[in-house]
Short mmCIF file of N, CA and C in Angstrom, two decimals:
data_model
loop_
_atom_site.label_atom_id
_atom_site.label_comp_id
_atom_site.label_asym_id
_atom_site.label_seq_id
_atom_site.Cartn_x
_atom_site.Cartn_y
_atom_site.Cartn_z
N UNK H 680 89.28 89.64 107.83
CA UNK H 680 89.29 90.33 106.43
C UNK H 680 90.09 90.28 105.74
N UNK H 681 90.37 90.85 104.68
CA UNK H 681 91.29 90.95 103.46
C UNK H 681 91.01 91.85 102.60
N UNK H 682 91.93 93.49 102.43
CA UNK H 682 91.74 94.21 102.30
C UNK H 682 92.45 94.47 100.70
N UNK H 683 92.25 95.06 99.74
CA UNK H 683 93.26 95.66 98.92
C UNK H 683 93.20 97.20 98.48
N UNK H 684 94.71 97.30 98.63
CA UNK H 684 94.62 99.07 98.37
C UNK H 684 95.96 99.53 98.07
N UNK H 685 95.64 101.18 97.78
CA UNK H 685 97.15 101.79 96.89
C UNK H 685 96.80 102.92 97.76
N UNK H 686 98.48 103.21 98.13
CA UNK H 686 98.47 104.65 98.46
C UNK H 686 98.37 105.58 97.31
N UNK H 687 97.49 106.68 97.46
CA UNK H 687 97.62 107.22 96.63
C UNK H 687 98.84 108.90 96.79
N UNK H 688 99.10 109.20 95.45
CA UNK H 688 100.04 110.50 95.18
C UNK H 688 99.65 111.61 96.65
N UNK H 689 100.26 112.02 97.34
CA UNK H 689 100.53 112.79 98.06
C UNK H 689 99.96 111.85 99.25
N UNK H 690 99.69 110.80 99.63
CA UNK H 690 99.93 109.97 100.79
C UNK H 690 98.61 109.57 100.66
N UNK H 691 97.69 108.66 101.74
CA UNK H 691 96.49 108.39 101.99
C UNK H 691 96.49 107.24 101.59
N UNK H 692 95.87 106.05 102.00
CA UNK H 692 95.51 104.66 101.27
C UNK H 692 94.23 104.96 101.03
N UNK H 693 93.68 104.17 99.44
CA UNK H 693 92.36 104.41 98.67
C UNK H 693 92.39 102.61 98.58
N UNK H 694 91.11 102.37 99.40
CA UNK H 694 90.44 101.04 99.71
C UNK H 694 89.67 100.97 98.06
N UNK H 695 90.48 99.22 97.70
CA UNK H 695 90.21 99.31 96.86
C UNK H 695 88.76 98.03 96.49
N UNK H 696 89.21 97.03 97.76
CA UNK H 696 88.27 95.91 97.89
C UNK H 696 88.72 95.55 99.13
N UNK H 697 87.42 94.71 99.55
CA UNK H 697 87.40 94.19 101.06
C UNK H 697 86.32 92.92 100.91
N UNK H 698 87.10 92.21 101.54
CA UNK H 698 86.31 90.35 101.82
C UNK H 698 86.31 90.58 102.80
N UNK H 699 85.31 89.98 103.54
CA UNK H 699 85.07 89.44 105.32
C UNK H 699 84.44 88.41 105.15
N UNK H 700 84.92 87.99 106.22
CA UNK H 700 83.98 86.12 105.89
C UNK H 700 82.86 86.20 106.13
N UNK H 701 81.83 85.81 105.63
CA UNK H 701 80.00 85.45 105.49
C UNK H 701 79.65 86.99 104.36
N UNK H 702 80.43 87.37 104.34
CA UNK H 702 79.72 88.65 103.59
C UNK H 702 80.27 88.77 101.97
N UNK H 703 79.23 89.40 101.00
CA UNK H 703 79.72 89.67 99.91
C UNK H 703 81.12 90.88 99.41
N UNK H 704 81.77 90.54 98.52
CA UNK H 704 82.98 91.34 97.95
C UNK H 704 82.47 92.87 97.76
N UNK H 705 83.26 93.13 98.49
CA UNK H 705 82.74 95.11 98.51
C UNK H 705 83.94 95.79 97.75
N UNK H 706 83.82 96.61 96.50
CA UNK H 706 84.47 96.85 95.42
C UNK H 706 84.29 98.28 95.00
N UNK H 707 85.25 99.30 95.06
CA UNK H 707 85.17 100.56 94.85
C UNK H 707 84.29 100.81 93.24
N UNK H 708 84.00 101.75 93.36
CA UNK H 708 83.69 102.08 91.83
C UNK H 708 84.31 102.06 90.47
N UNK H 709 85.86 102.64 90.88
CA UNK H 709 86.52 102.91 90.22
C UNK H 709 87.09 101.34 89.23
N UNK H 710 86.91 100.44 90.03
CA UNK H 710 87.21 98.84 90.08
C UNK H 710 85.86 97.93 89.90
N UNK H 711 84.83 98.40 89.51
CA UNK H 711 83.67 97.77 89.76
C UNK H 711 83.64 96.63 88.04
N UNK H 712 83.89 95.43 88.20
CA UNK H 712 83.69 94.91 87.17
C UNK H 712 84.96 94.39 86.88
N UNK H 713 85.84 94.55 87.83
CA UNK H 713 87.73 94.19 87.12
C UNK H 713 88.54 93.24 88.27
N UNK H 714 87.43 93.42 89.66
CA UNK H 714 88.37 92.49 90.97
C UNK H 714 87.34 91.20 90.79
N UNK H 715 88.25 90.07 91.17
CA UNK H 715 87.58 89.52 91.90
C UNK H 715 88.36 88.72 93.09
N UNK H 716 87.94 87.90 93.89
CA UNK H 716 88.18 86.72 94.81
C UNK H 716 87.87 85.90 94.90
N UNK H 717 89.38 85.09 95.05
CA UNK H 717 89.41 83.55 95.19
C UNK H 717 90.16 83.38 96.36
N UNK H 718 89.73 81.60 96.84
CA UNK H 718 90.77 81.41 97.81
C UNK H 718 90.25 81.71 99.15
N UNK H 719 91.48 81.81 99.94
CA UNK H 719 91.30 82.42 101.42
C UNK H 719 91.72 84.08 101.03
N UNK H 720 92.27 84.70 100.07
CA UNK H 720 92.85 86.38 99.87
C UNK H 720 93.63 86.25 98.64
N UNK H 721 93.02 85.56 98.00
CA UNK H 721 93.23 86.15 95.83
C UNK H 721 92.30 87.00 95.72
N UNK H 722 93.35 88.39 95.08
CA UNK H 722 92.55 89.18 94.78
C UNK H 722 93.14 89.36 93.19
N UNK H 723 92.11 89.41 92.11
CA UNK H 723 92.43 89.54 91.04
C UNK H 723 91.85 90.58 89.64
N UNK H 724 93.00 91.25 89.60
CA UNK H 724 92.18 92.44 88.65
C UNK H 724 92.24 92.23 87.27
N UNK H 725 91.46 92.57 86.63
CA UNK H 725 91.13 92.29 85.13
C UNK H 725 90.97 93.81 84.42
N UNK H 726 90.95 93.32 83.05
CA UNK H 726 91.47 94.67 81.99
C UNK H 726 92.00 96.21 82.53
N UNK H 727 93.13 95.53 82.90
CA UNK H 727 94.05 96.61 83.66
C UNK H 727 94.42 97.48 82.34
N UNK H 728 94.63 98.71 83.07
CA UNK H 728 94.49 99.83 81.89
C UNK H 728 95.87 100.68 82.44
N UNK H 729 96.45 101.57 81.38
CA UNK H 729 97.87 102.35 81.81
C UNK H 729 97.90 102.85 83.01
N UNK H 730 96.83 103.65 83.91
CA UNK H 730 96.84 104.50 85.16
C UNK H 730 96.68 103.53 86.26
N UNK H 731 97.18 102.11 85.65
CA UNK H 731 96.69 100.99 86.61
C UNK H 731 98.04 100.40 87.31
N UNK H 732 98.97 101.49 86.95
CA UNK H 732 100.73 101.15 87.06
C UNK H 732 100.60 101.82 89.20
N UNK H 733 100.77 101.18 89.65
CA UNK H 733 101.22 101.48 90.95
C UNK H 733 101.69 100.26 92.12
N UNK H 734 101.76 100.86 93.44
CA UNK H 734 102.08 99.91 94.24
C UNK H 734 100.81 99.33 95.16
N UNK H 735 100.26 98.07 95.15
CA UNK H 735 99.29 97.51 95.46
C UNK H 735 99.57 97.36 97.19
N UNK H 736 98.75 97.17 97.39
CA UNK H 736 98.62 96.64 99.32
C UNK H 736 97.28 95.24 99.50
N UNK H 737 98.18 94.33 99.89
CA UNK H 737 97.12 93.17 100.43
C UNK H 737 96.95 92.98 101.89
N UNK H 738 96.12 93.53 102.91
CA UNK H 738 96.44 93.51 104.19
C UNK H 738 95.12 92.14 104.81
N UNK H 739 95.60 91.20 105.17
CA UNK H 739 94.68 90.46 105.76
C UNK H 739 94.72 90.00 107.14
N UNK H 740 93.67 90.43 108.24
CA UNK H 740 93.19 90.64 109.09
C UNK H 740 93.04 89.18 109.74
N UNK H 741 93.16 89.03 110.85
CA UNK H 741 93.06 87.86 111.65
C UNK H 741 92.23 88.62 113.08
N UNK H 742 91.31 87.92 113.54
CA UNK H 742 91.17 88.33 115.00
C UNK H 742 91.37 87.12 116.06
N UNK H 743 92.15 86.44 115.26
CA UNK H 743 92.48 84.88 116.56
C UNK H 743 93.68 84.42 116.49
N UNK H 744 94.66 85.40 116.25
CA UNK H 744 95.92 84.75 116.31
C UNK H 744 96.92 85.85 116.65
N UNK H 745 98.19 85.30 117.60
CA UNK H 745 99.15 86.49 118.32
C UNK H 745 99.05 87.42 117.08
N UNK H 746 99.47 87.10 116.11
CA UNK H 746 99.61 88.36 114.70
C UNK H 746 98.57 89.09 114.22
N UNK H 747 98.29 89.86 114.45
CA UNK H 747 96.86 90.30 114.20
C UNK H 747 96.67 90.88 112.41
N UNK H 748 97.97 90.52 111.80
CA UNK H 748 97.64 90.91 110.45
C UNK H 748 98.77 90.14 109.49
N UNK H 749 99.01 90.36 108.19
CA UNK H 749 99.72 89.84 107.13
C UNK H 749 99.50 90.66 106.06
N UNK H 750 100.57 91.46 105.58
CA UNK H 750 100.37 92.61 104.64
C UNK H 750 101.73 92.40 103.37
N UNK H 751 101.23 92.38 101.91
CA UNK H 751 102.57 92.45 101.37
C UNK H 751 102.00 93.53 100.09
N UNK H 752 102.90 93.80 99.12
CA UNK H 752 103.06 94.82 98.68
C UNK H 752 103.16 94.28 97.12
N UNK H 753 102.87 94.44 95.50
CA UNK H 753 103.00 94.16 94.95
C UNK H 753 102.86 95.59 93.84
N UNK H 754 104.23 95.87 92.78
CA UNK H 754 104.13 96.31 91.96
C UNK H 754 103.35 96.42 90.85
N UNK H 755 102.94 96.91 90.11
CA UNK H 755 102.11 96.20 88.69
C UNK H 755 102.46 98.17 87.93
N UNK H 756 103.66 97.83 86.92
CA UNK H 756 103.77 98.31 85.45
C UNK H 756 103.36 97.93 84.82
N UNK H 757 102.37 98.97 83.59
CA UNK H 757 101.49 98.50 82.95
C UNK H 757 102.50 99.45 81.76
N UNK H 758 102.54 98.20 81.00
CA UNK H 758 103.51 99.01 79.62
C UNK H 758 102.44 98.79 78.13
N UNK H 759 102.23 99.46 77.70
CA UNK H 759 101.29 99.62 76.42
C UNK H 759 102.49 99.55 75.04
N UNK H 760 102.03 98.82 74.36
CA UNK H 760 102.65 98.78 73.08
C UNK H 760 102.03 100.02 71.75
N UNK H 761 103.54 100.66 71.38
CA UNK H 761 102.51 101.60 70.74
C UNK H 761 102.50 100.89 69.17
N UNK H 762 101.47 101.60 68.44
CA UNK H 762 101.19 101.24 67.26
C UNK H 762 102.18 101.78 66.20
N UNK H 763 102.08 101.21 65.16
CA UNK H 763 103.41 101.17 64.45
C UNK H 763 102.70 101.69 63.02
N UNK H 764 102.40 103.11 62.61
CA UNK H 764 101.83 103.58 61.94
C UNK H 764 102.00 103.66 60.59
N UNK H 765 103.24 102.81 60.31
CA UNK H 765 104.06 102.87 58.86
C UNK H 765 103.84 102.07 58.10
N UNK H 766 103.11 100.65 58.86
CA UNK H 766 102.87 99.44 57.87
C UNK H 766 100.97 100.47 57.25
N UNK H 767 100.34 101.06 58.14
CA UNK H 767 98.88 101.88 57.60
C UNK H 767 99.32 102.66 56.54
N UNK H 768 100.41 103.08 55.92
CA UNK H 768 100.87 104.17 55.38
C UNK H 768 101.62 103.48 54.26
N UNK H 769 101.43 101.94 53.91
CA UNK H 769 102.67 101.64 52.82
C UNK H 769 101.55 101.85 51.67
N UNK H 770 101.72 102.15 50.47
CA UNK H 770 101.08 101.51 49.46
C UNK H 770 101.79 100.94 48.08
N UNK H 771 100.70 99.99 47.72
CA UNK H 771 101.64 99.16 46.80
C UNK H 771 101.49 99.56 45.66
#
């Protein structure tokens, strides 16, 4: 099983997506249409928004190995380009 989650402000993990062997990808409503899964444990988030800036955790759980899981973190920082309004205000 592979989970993608993040820690909410104030604590507690928010599960975004889960892929279990032989089952369809489960995705939370907030990320529907934005998450895809490929390979053995790759999640891709598309159409990133400014409020997607956070630390995500990917947890891979095993049932038949000595070490029952692997987890890793990635911090996503979304930078939004500001609009230069001076170009729109020029007159010829």
